[in-house]
Amino acid sequence: MTAPSPAQTVQRLFPLLAEGKSAQAAALFADSVSFSIPHPPGLPWVPEVDSPEGMRTFFELLGTHVRTKEFELRQVIAEGDDVVLLGRMVSEVRKTGRDIDTAFALHATVRDGRITRYHLYEDTYAVAKAYFGD
């Protein structure tokens, strides 16, 4: 049996997260993780992360503060160990009831079957507006 491709490994995250399986999602990550999500200060669901346990904390905080309403993966671009996912997501901030509607790009790197990079880019203005208001 062949090992999953980097793109397949990264795409395994989304069904696990949709099912609330943060521990299984975190198990896809290597012992050392480069994590980056540019975000406004004070956002409670983006912790400092550098490990699988940190990824689990991030996924659990995200689920506590945000409810995914729509998730559309539009394109997967893979070259070597690098995978870029492009899509759109709509999430409700539980505290405010406001939606975050944003396009996103996720740059992930997979080495030896484990995710070593998770850099997410989204509309930080939309995130701030939904969480903090106008």
Short mmCIF file of N, CA and C in Angstrom, two decimals:
data_model
loop_
_atom_site.label_atom_id
_atom_site.label_comp_id
_atom_site.label_asym_id
_atom_site.label_seq_id
_atom_site.Cartn_x
_atom_site.Cartn_y
_atom_site.Cartn_z
N MET A 1 0.83 -1.18 0.00
CA MET A 1 0.00 0.00 0.00
C MET A 1 0.88 1.25 0.00
N THR A 2 0.53 2.19 -0.84
CA THR A 2 1.32 3.43 -0.93
C THR A 2 0.88 4.44 0.12
N ALA A 3 1.84 5.21 0.56
CA ALA A 3 1.55 6.26 1.54
C ALA A 3 0.72 7.36 0.88
N PRO A 4 -0.12 8.04 1.66
CA PRO A 4 -0.91 9.13 1.09
C PRO A 4 0.01 10.25 0.58
N SER A 5 -0.42 10.92 -0.45
CA SER A 5 0.32 12.07 -0.97
C SER A 5 0.20 13.22 0.03
N PRO A 6 1.08 14.23 -0.07
CA PRO A 6 0.93 15.39 0.81
C PRO A 6 -0.47 16.02 0.71
N ALA A 7 -1.01 16.14 -0.50
CA ALA A 7 -2.35 16.72 -0.66
C ALA A 7 -3.40 15.86 0.05
N GLN A 8 -3.30 14.57 -0.07
CA GLN A 8 -4.26 13.69 0.61
C GLN A 8 -4.15 13.81 2.12
N THR A 9 -2.93 13.92 2.61
CA THR A 9 -2.72 14.06 4.06
C THR A 9 -3.39 15.33 4.58
N VAL A 10 -3.16 16.45 3.89
CA VAL A 10 -3.73 17.72 4.34
C VAL A 10 -5.26 17.69 4.24
N GLN A 11 -5.78 17.11 3.18
CA GLN A 11 -7.23 17.08 2.99
C GLN A 11 -7.94 16.17 4.00
N ARG A 12 -7.20 15.28 4.66
CA ARG A 12 -7.79 14.44 5.71
C ARG A 12 -8.23 15.27 6.92
N LEU A 13 -7.62 16.46 7.08
CA LEU A 13 -7.96 17.33 8.21
C LEU A 13 -9.44 17.69 8.25
N PHE A 14 -10.01 18.06 7.13
CA PHE A 14 -11.33 18.70 7.11
C PHE A 14 -12.46 17.78 7.54
N PRO A 15 -12.53 16.54 7.09
CA PRO A 15 -13.58 15.66 7.61
C PRO A 15 -13.43 15.41 9.11
N LEU A 16 -12.19 15.30 9.58
CA LEU A 16 -11.98 15.08 11.01
C LEU A 16 -12.46 16.28 11.83
N LEU A 17 -12.14 17.47 11.35
CA LEU A 17 -12.57 18.67 12.07
C LEU A 17 -14.08 18.84 12.01
N ALA A 18 -14.68 18.51 10.87
CA ALA A 18 -16.14 18.60 10.74
C ALA A 18 -16.84 17.66 11.72
N GLU A 19 -16.19 16.56 12.05
CA GLU A 19 -16.76 15.58 12.99
C GLU A 19 -16.35 15.86 14.44
N GLY A 20 -15.60 16.95 14.65
CA GLY A 20 -15.19 17.30 16.01
C GLY A 20 -14.07 16.43 16.55
N LYS A 21 -13.32 15.78 15.68
CA LYS A 21 -12.24 14.88 16.10
C LYS A 21 -10.90 15.62 16.12
N SER A 22 -10.76 16.53 17.08
CA SER A 22 -9.55 17.35 17.14
C SER A 22 -8.31 16.54 17.46
N ALA A 23 -8.41 15.52 18.28
CA ALA A 23 -7.24 14.70 18.61
C ALA A 23 -6.74 13.96 17.38
N GLN A 24 -7.65 13.41 16.59
CA GLN A 24 -7.25 12.69 15.37
C GLN A 24 -6.67 13.66 14.35
N ALA A 25 -7.26 14.86 14.25
CA ALA A 25 -6.72 15.87 13.34
C ALA A 25 -5.31 16.28 13.78
N ALA A 26 -5.12 16.49 15.07
CA ALA A 26 -3.81 16.89 15.59
C ALA A 26 -2.76 15.80 15.36
N ALA A 27 -3.19 14.55 15.33
CA ALA A 27 -2.26 13.44 15.11
C ALA A 27 -1.66 13.45 13.70
N LEU A 28 -2.21 14.24 12.81
CA LEU A 28 -1.65 14.35 11.45
C LEU A 28 -0.41 15.24 11.42
N PHE A 29 -0.12 15.92 12.53
CA PHE A 29 0.97 16.89 12.57
C PHE A 29 2.26 16.30 13.13
N ALA A 30 3.38 16.83 12.62
CA ALA A 30 4.70 16.41 13.07
C ALA A 30 4.98 16.96 14.47
N ASP A 31 6.03 16.48 15.09
CA ASP A 31 6.40 16.92 16.44
C ASP A 31 6.70 18.42 16.51
N SER A 32 7.17 19.00 15.40
CA SER A 32 7.44 20.43 15.33
C SER A 32 6.62 21.01 14.19
N VAL A 33 5.82 22.04 14.50
CA VAL A 33 4.90 22.62 13.53
C VAL A 33 5.17 24.11 13.38
N SER A 34 5.27 24.56 12.13
CA SER A 34 5.31 25.99 11.84
C SER A 34 3.86 26.42 11.63
N PHE A 35 3.34 27.24 12.55
CA PHE A 35 1.93 27.64 12.56
C PHE A 35 1.85 29.15 12.41
N SER A 36 0.98 29.61 11.52
CA SER A 36 0.80 31.05 11.36
C SER A 36 -0.61 31.33 10.86
N ILE A 37 -1.30 32.18 11.59
CA ILE A 37 -2.57 32.73 11.14
C ILE A 37 -2.55 34.21 11.51
N PRO A 38 -2.24 35.09 10.56
CA PRO A 38 -2.30 36.51 10.89
C PRO A 38 -3.71 36.85 11.38
N HIS A 39 -3.77 37.58 12.50
CA HIS A 39 -5.08 37.84 13.11
C HIS A 39 -5.01 39.10 13.96
N PRO A 40 -6.19 39.70 14.18
CA PRO A 40 -6.21 40.87 15.05
C PRO A 40 -5.90 40.48 16.49
N PRO A 41 -5.24 41.36 17.25
CA PRO A 41 -4.97 41.07 18.66
C PRO A 41 -6.27 40.85 19.43
N GLY A 42 -6.23 39.93 20.38
CA GLY A 42 -7.38 39.69 21.23
C GLY A 42 -8.31 38.59 20.75
N LEU A 43 -8.01 37.99 19.64
CA LEU A 43 -8.83 36.89 19.13
C LEU A 43 -8.56 35.65 19.98
N PRO A 44 -9.57 35.08 20.62
CA PRO A 44 -9.32 34.01 21.59
C PRO A 44 -9.07 32.63 21.01
N TRP A 45 -9.19 32.45 19.71
CA TRP A 45 -9.05 31.09 19.17
C TRP A 45 -7.76 30.89 18.37
N VAL A 46 -6.81 31.81 18.47
CA VAL A 46 -5.53 31.63 17.77
C VAL A 46 -4.40 31.66 18.79
N PRO A 47 -4.06 30.50 19.35
CA PRO A 47 -2.99 30.45 20.34
C PRO A 47 -1.61 30.35 19.67
N GLU A 48 -0.58 30.38 20.50
CA GLU A 48 0.76 30.06 20.01
C GLU A 48 0.82 28.55 19.82
N VAL A 49 1.30 28.11 18.68
CA VAL A 49 1.30 26.68 18.35
C VAL A 49 2.65 26.29 17.78
N ASP A 50 3.17 25.15 18.23
CA ASP A 50 4.41 24.62 17.65
C ASP A 50 4.46 23.09 17.70
N SER A 51 3.33 22.46 18.03
CA SER A 51 3.32 21.00 18.23
C SER A 51 1.94 20.44 17.91
N PRO A 52 1.84 19.11 17.83
CA PRO A 52 0.51 18.51 17.65
C PRO A 52 -0.45 18.87 18.78
N GLU A 53 0.03 18.92 20.02
CA GLU A 53 -0.83 19.29 21.13
C GLU A 53 -1.33 20.73 20.98
N GLY A 54 -0.46 21.59 20.48
CA GLY A 54 -0.87 22.97 20.20
C GLY A 54 -1.92 23.04 19.11
N MET A 55 -1.79 22.18 18.10
CA MET A 55 -2.80 22.13 17.04
C MET A 55 -4.13 21.66 17.61
N ARG A 56 -4.08 20.68 18.51
CA ARG A 56 -5.32 20.20 19.14
C ARG A 56 -5.98 21.33 19.93
N THR A 57 -5.19 22.08 20.68
CA THR A 57 -5.72 23.22 21.42
C THR A 57 -6.35 24.23 20.47
N PHE A 58 -5.67 24.53 19.36
CA PHE A 58 -6.21 25.45 18.36
C PHE A 58 -7.54 24.95 17.82
N PHE A 59 -7.61 23.68 17.41
CA PHE A 59 -8.85 23.14 16.86
C PHE A 59 -9.98 23.19 17.89
N GLU A 60 -9.67 22.90 19.15
CA GLU A 60 -10.69 22.93 20.19
C GLU A 60 -11.16 24.36 20.50
N LEU A 61 -10.22 25.31 20.56
CA LEU A 61 -10.59 26.70 20.76
C LEU A 61 -11.44 27.21 19.60
N LEU A 62 -11.04 26.86 18.40
CA LEU A 62 -11.79 27.26 17.21
C LEU A 62 -13.23 26.76 17.31
N GLY A 63 -13.41 25.51 17.68
CA GLY A 63 -14.74 24.93 17.81
C GLY A 63 -15.57 25.56 18.93
N THR A 64 -14.89 26.03 19.96
CA THR A 64 -15.57 26.68 21.07
C THR A 64 -16.09 28.07 20.67
N HIS A 65 -15.33 28.77 19.85
CA HIS A 65 -15.64 30.16 19.53
C HIS A 65 -16.31 30.38 18.17
N VAL A 66 -16.17 29.40 17.28
CA VAL A 66 -16.64 29.59 15.90
C VAL A 66 -17.38 28.34 15.44
N ARG A 67 -18.48 28.55 14.73
CA ARG A 67 -19.23 27.43 14.16
C ARG A 67 -19.18 27.53 12.65
N THR A 68 -18.65 26.49 12.01
CA THR A 68 -18.57 26.47 10.55
C THR A 68 -19.96 26.30 9.97
N LYS A 69 -20.29 27.17 9.02
CA LYS A 69 -21.58 27.09 8.35
C LYS A 69 -21.42 26.59 6.92
N GLU A 70 -20.37 27.05 6.26
CA GLU A 70 -20.09 26.62 4.89
C GLU A 70 -18.58 26.45 4.75
N PHE A 71 -18.19 25.47 3.98
CA PHE A 71 -16.77 25.26 3.69
C PHE A 71 -16.69 24.73 2.27
N GLU A 72 -16.02 25.48 1.43
CA GLU A 72 -15.88 25.08 0.03
C GLU A 72 -14.40 25.08 -0.35
N LEU A 73 -13.91 23.93 -0.67
CA LEU A 73 -12.54 23.80 -1.16
C LEU A 73 -12.59 23.93 -2.68
N ARG A 74 -11.99 24.98 -3.21
CA ARG A 74 -12.08 25.27 -4.65
C ARG A 74 -10.91 24.74 -5.45
N GLN A 75 -9.75 24.69 -4.84
CA GLN A 75 -8.57 24.26 -5.60
C GLN A 75 -7.51 23.73 -4.66
N VAL A 76 -6.83 22.69 -5.10
CA VAL A 76 -5.70 22.13 -4.38
C VAL A 76 -4.51 22.18 -5.32
N ILE A 77 -3.45 22.82 -4.89
CA ILE A 77 -2.24 22.93 -5.69
C ILE A 77 -1.13 22.25 -4.90
N ALA A 78 -0.52 21.25 -5.50
CA ALA A 78 0.52 20.50 -4.79
C ALA A 78 1.78 20.42 -5.64
N GLU A 79 2.89 20.65 -4.99
CA GLU A 79 4.19 20.49 -5.65
C GLU A 79 5.18 20.00 -4.59
N GLY A 80 5.66 18.81 -4.78
CA GLY A 80 6.57 18.23 -3.80
C GLY A 80 5.86 18.07 -2.46
N ASP A 81 6.49 18.58 -1.40
CA ASP A 81 5.93 18.48 -0.06
C ASP A 81 4.92 19.59 0.26
N ASP A 82 4.84 20.59 -0.62
CA ASP A 82 3.97 21.75 -0.36
C ASP A 82 2.60 21.58 -0.99
N VAL A 83 1.59 22.01 -0.22
CA VAL A 83 0.20 21.95 -0.66
C VAL A 83 -0.44 23.29 -0.35
N VAL A 84 -1.11 23.86 -1.34
CA VAL A 84 -1.86 25.09 -1.14
C VAL A 84 -3.32 24.79 -1.44
N LEU A 85 -4.17 25.10 -0.46
CA LEU A 85 -5.60 24.91 -0.62
C LEU A 85 -6.25 26.29 -0.72
N LEU A 86 -7.10 26.46 -1.71
CA LEU A 86 -7.82 27.72 -1.89
C LEU A 86 -9.31 27.43 -1.76
N GLY A 87 -10.00 28.30 -1.05
CA GLY A 87 -11.42 28.07 -0.90
C GLY A 87 -12.14 29.23 -0.26
N ARG A 88 -13.33 28.95 0.21
CA ARG A 88 -14.18 29.94 0.86
C ARG A 88 -14.82 29.28 2.07
N MET A 89 -14.95 30.06 3.14
CA MET A 89 -15.63 29.54 4.32
C MET A 89 -16.49 30.63 4.94
N VAL A 90 -17.59 30.18 5.51
CA VAL A 90 -18.47 31.05 6.27
C VAL A 90 -18.58 30.42 7.65
N SER A 91 -18.26 31.22 8.66
CA SER A 91 -18.30 30.74 10.05
C SER A 91 -19.02 31.77 10.90
N GLU A 92 -19.75 31.28 11.88
CA GLU A 92 -20.43 32.17 12.81
C GLU A 92 -19.62 32.28 14.09
N VAL A 93 -19.37 33.51 14.51
CA VAL A 93 -18.72 33.74 15.80
C VAL A 93 -19.80 33.55 16.87
N ARG A 94 -19.62 32.57 17.72
CA ARG A 94 -20.65 32.23 18.71
C ARG A 94 -20.96 33.40 19.66
N LYS A 95 -19.95 34.16 20.04
CA LYS A 95 -20.12 35.27 20.99
C LYS A 95 -21.04 36.36 20.45
N THR A 96 -20.93 36.65 19.15
CA THR A 96 -21.65 37.78 18.56
C THR A 96 -22.80 37.37 17.64
N GLY A 97 -22.76 36.13 17.15
CA GLY A 97 -23.76 35.70 16.17
C GLY A 97 -23.48 36.21 14.77
N ARG A 98 -22.38 36.92 14.59
CA ARG A 98 -22.02 37.47 13.27
C ARG A 98 -21.22 36.44 12.48
N ASP A 99 -21.37 36.54 11.16
CA ASP A 99 -20.65 35.63 10.26
C ASP A 99 -19.34 36.21 9.79
N ILE A 100 -18.37 35.33 9.64
CA ILE A 100 -17.12 35.62 8.94
C ILE A 100 -17.27 34.94 7.59
N ASP A 101 -17.29 35.71 6.53
CA ASP A 101 -17.41 35.18 5.17
C ASP A 101 -16.13 35.57 4.45
N THR A 102 -15.27 34.60 4.19
CA THR A 102 -13.96 34.93 3.66
C THR A 102 -13.41 33.86 2.73
N ALA A 103 -12.69 34.31 1.74
CA ALA A 103 -11.86 33.40 0.96
C ALA A 103 -10.66 33.06 1.83
N PHE A 104 -10.04 31.92 1.57
CA PHE A 104 -8.85 31.56 2.35
C PHE A 104 -7.84 30.86 1.46
N ALA A 105 -6.61 30.90 1.93
CA ALA A 105 -5.52 30.11 1.34
C ALA A 105 -4.80 29.45 2.51
N LEU A 106 -4.60 28.17 2.41
CA LEU A 106 -3.86 27.43 3.43
C LEU A 106 -2.61 26.86 2.76
N HIS A 107 -1.45 27.23 3.29
CA HIS A 107 -0.19 26.67 2.80
C HIS A 107 0.28 25.66 3.84
N ALA A 108 0.33 24.42 3.42
CA ALA A 108 0.78 23.35 4.31
C ALA A 108 1.97 22.65 3.68
N THR A 109 2.80 22.09 4.53
CA THR A 109 3.93 21.28 4.09
C THR A 109 3.84 19.94 4.81
N VAL A 110 4.08 18.88 4.07
CA VAL A 110 4.04 17.53 4.64
C VAL A 110 5.39 16.87 4.42
N ARG A 111 5.98 16.41 5.50
CA ARG A 111 7.25 15.68 5.41
C ARG A 111 7.09 14.36 6.15
N ASP A 112 7.51 13.29 5.52
CA ASP A 112 7.41 11.96 6.12
C ASP A 112 6.00 11.65 6.59
N GLY A 113 5.01 12.10 5.80
CA GLY A 113 3.63 11.79 6.08
C GLY A 113 2.96 12.62 7.17
N ARG A 114 3.66 13.61 7.72
CA ARG A 114 3.11 14.45 8.80
C ARG A 114 3.17 15.92 8.38
N ILE A 115 2.19 16.67 8.79
CA ILE A 115 2.11 18.09 8.45
C ILE A 115 3.08 18.87 9.34
N THR A 116 3.97 19.63 8.69
CA THR A 116 4.97 20.42 9.42
C THR A 116 4.70 21.92 9.34
N ARG A 117 3.87 22.33 8.39
CA ARG A 117 3.54 23.76 8.25
C ARG A 117 2.03 23.89 8.09
N TYR A 118 1.46 24.90 8.80
CA TYR A 118 0.04 25.24 8.69
C TYR A 118 -0.03 26.75 8.74
N HIS A 119 -0.06 27.39 7.57
CA HIS A 119 -0.13 28.84 7.47
C HIS A 119 -1.44 29.17 6.76
N LEU A 120 -2.35 29.80 7.47
CA LEU A 120 -3.66 30.13 6.94
C LEU A 120 -3.76 31.63 6.71
N TYR A 121 -4.27 32.00 5.54
CA TYR A 121 -4.46 33.41 5.19
C TYR A 121 -5.94 33.62 4.88
N GLU A 122 -6.52 34.62 5.55
CA GLU A 122 -7.93 34.91 5.35
C GLU A 122 -8.13 36.42 5.51
N ASP A 123 -9.35 36.89 5.33
CA ASP A 123 -9.68 38.30 5.44
C ASP A 123 -9.74 38.68 6.92
N THR A 124 -8.66 39.24 7.44
CA THR A 124 -8.60 39.55 8.87
C THR A 124 -9.56 40.69 9.23
N TYR A 125 -9.89 41.55 8.28
CA TYR A 125 -10.87 42.59 8.54
C TYR A 125 -12.24 41.96 8.81
N ALA A 126 -12.61 40.97 8.00
CA ALA A 126 -13.89 40.28 8.19
C ALA A 126 -13.91 39.55 9.54
N VAL A 127 -12.79 38.97 9.92
CA VAL A 127 -12.70 38.28 11.20
C VAL A 127 -12.87 39.28 12.35
N ALA A 128 -12.15 40.39 12.29
CA ALA A 128 -12.23 41.41 13.33
C ALA A 128 -13.63 42.00 13.43
N LYS A 129 -14.25 42.28 12.31
CA LYS A 129 -15.59 42.86 12.30
C LYS A 129 -16.61 41.91 12.92
N ALA A 130 -16.49 40.62 12.60
CA ALA A 130 -17.43 39.62 13.15
C ALA A 130 -17.23 39.44 14.65
N TYR A 131 -16.00 39.51 15.12
CA TYR A 131 -15.74 39.29 16.55
C TYR A 131 -15.89 40.55 17.39
N PHE A 132 -15.31 41.66 16.91
CA PHE A 132 -15.28 42.87 17.71
C PHE A 132 -16.40 43.86 17.37
N GLY A 133 -17.04 43.70 16.21
CA GLY A 133 -18.07 44.64 15.78
C GLY A 133 -17.49 45.77 14.95
N ASP A 134 -18.31 46.75 14.68
CA ASP A 134 -17.89 47.86 13.81
C ASP A 134 -16.95 48.82 14.50
#
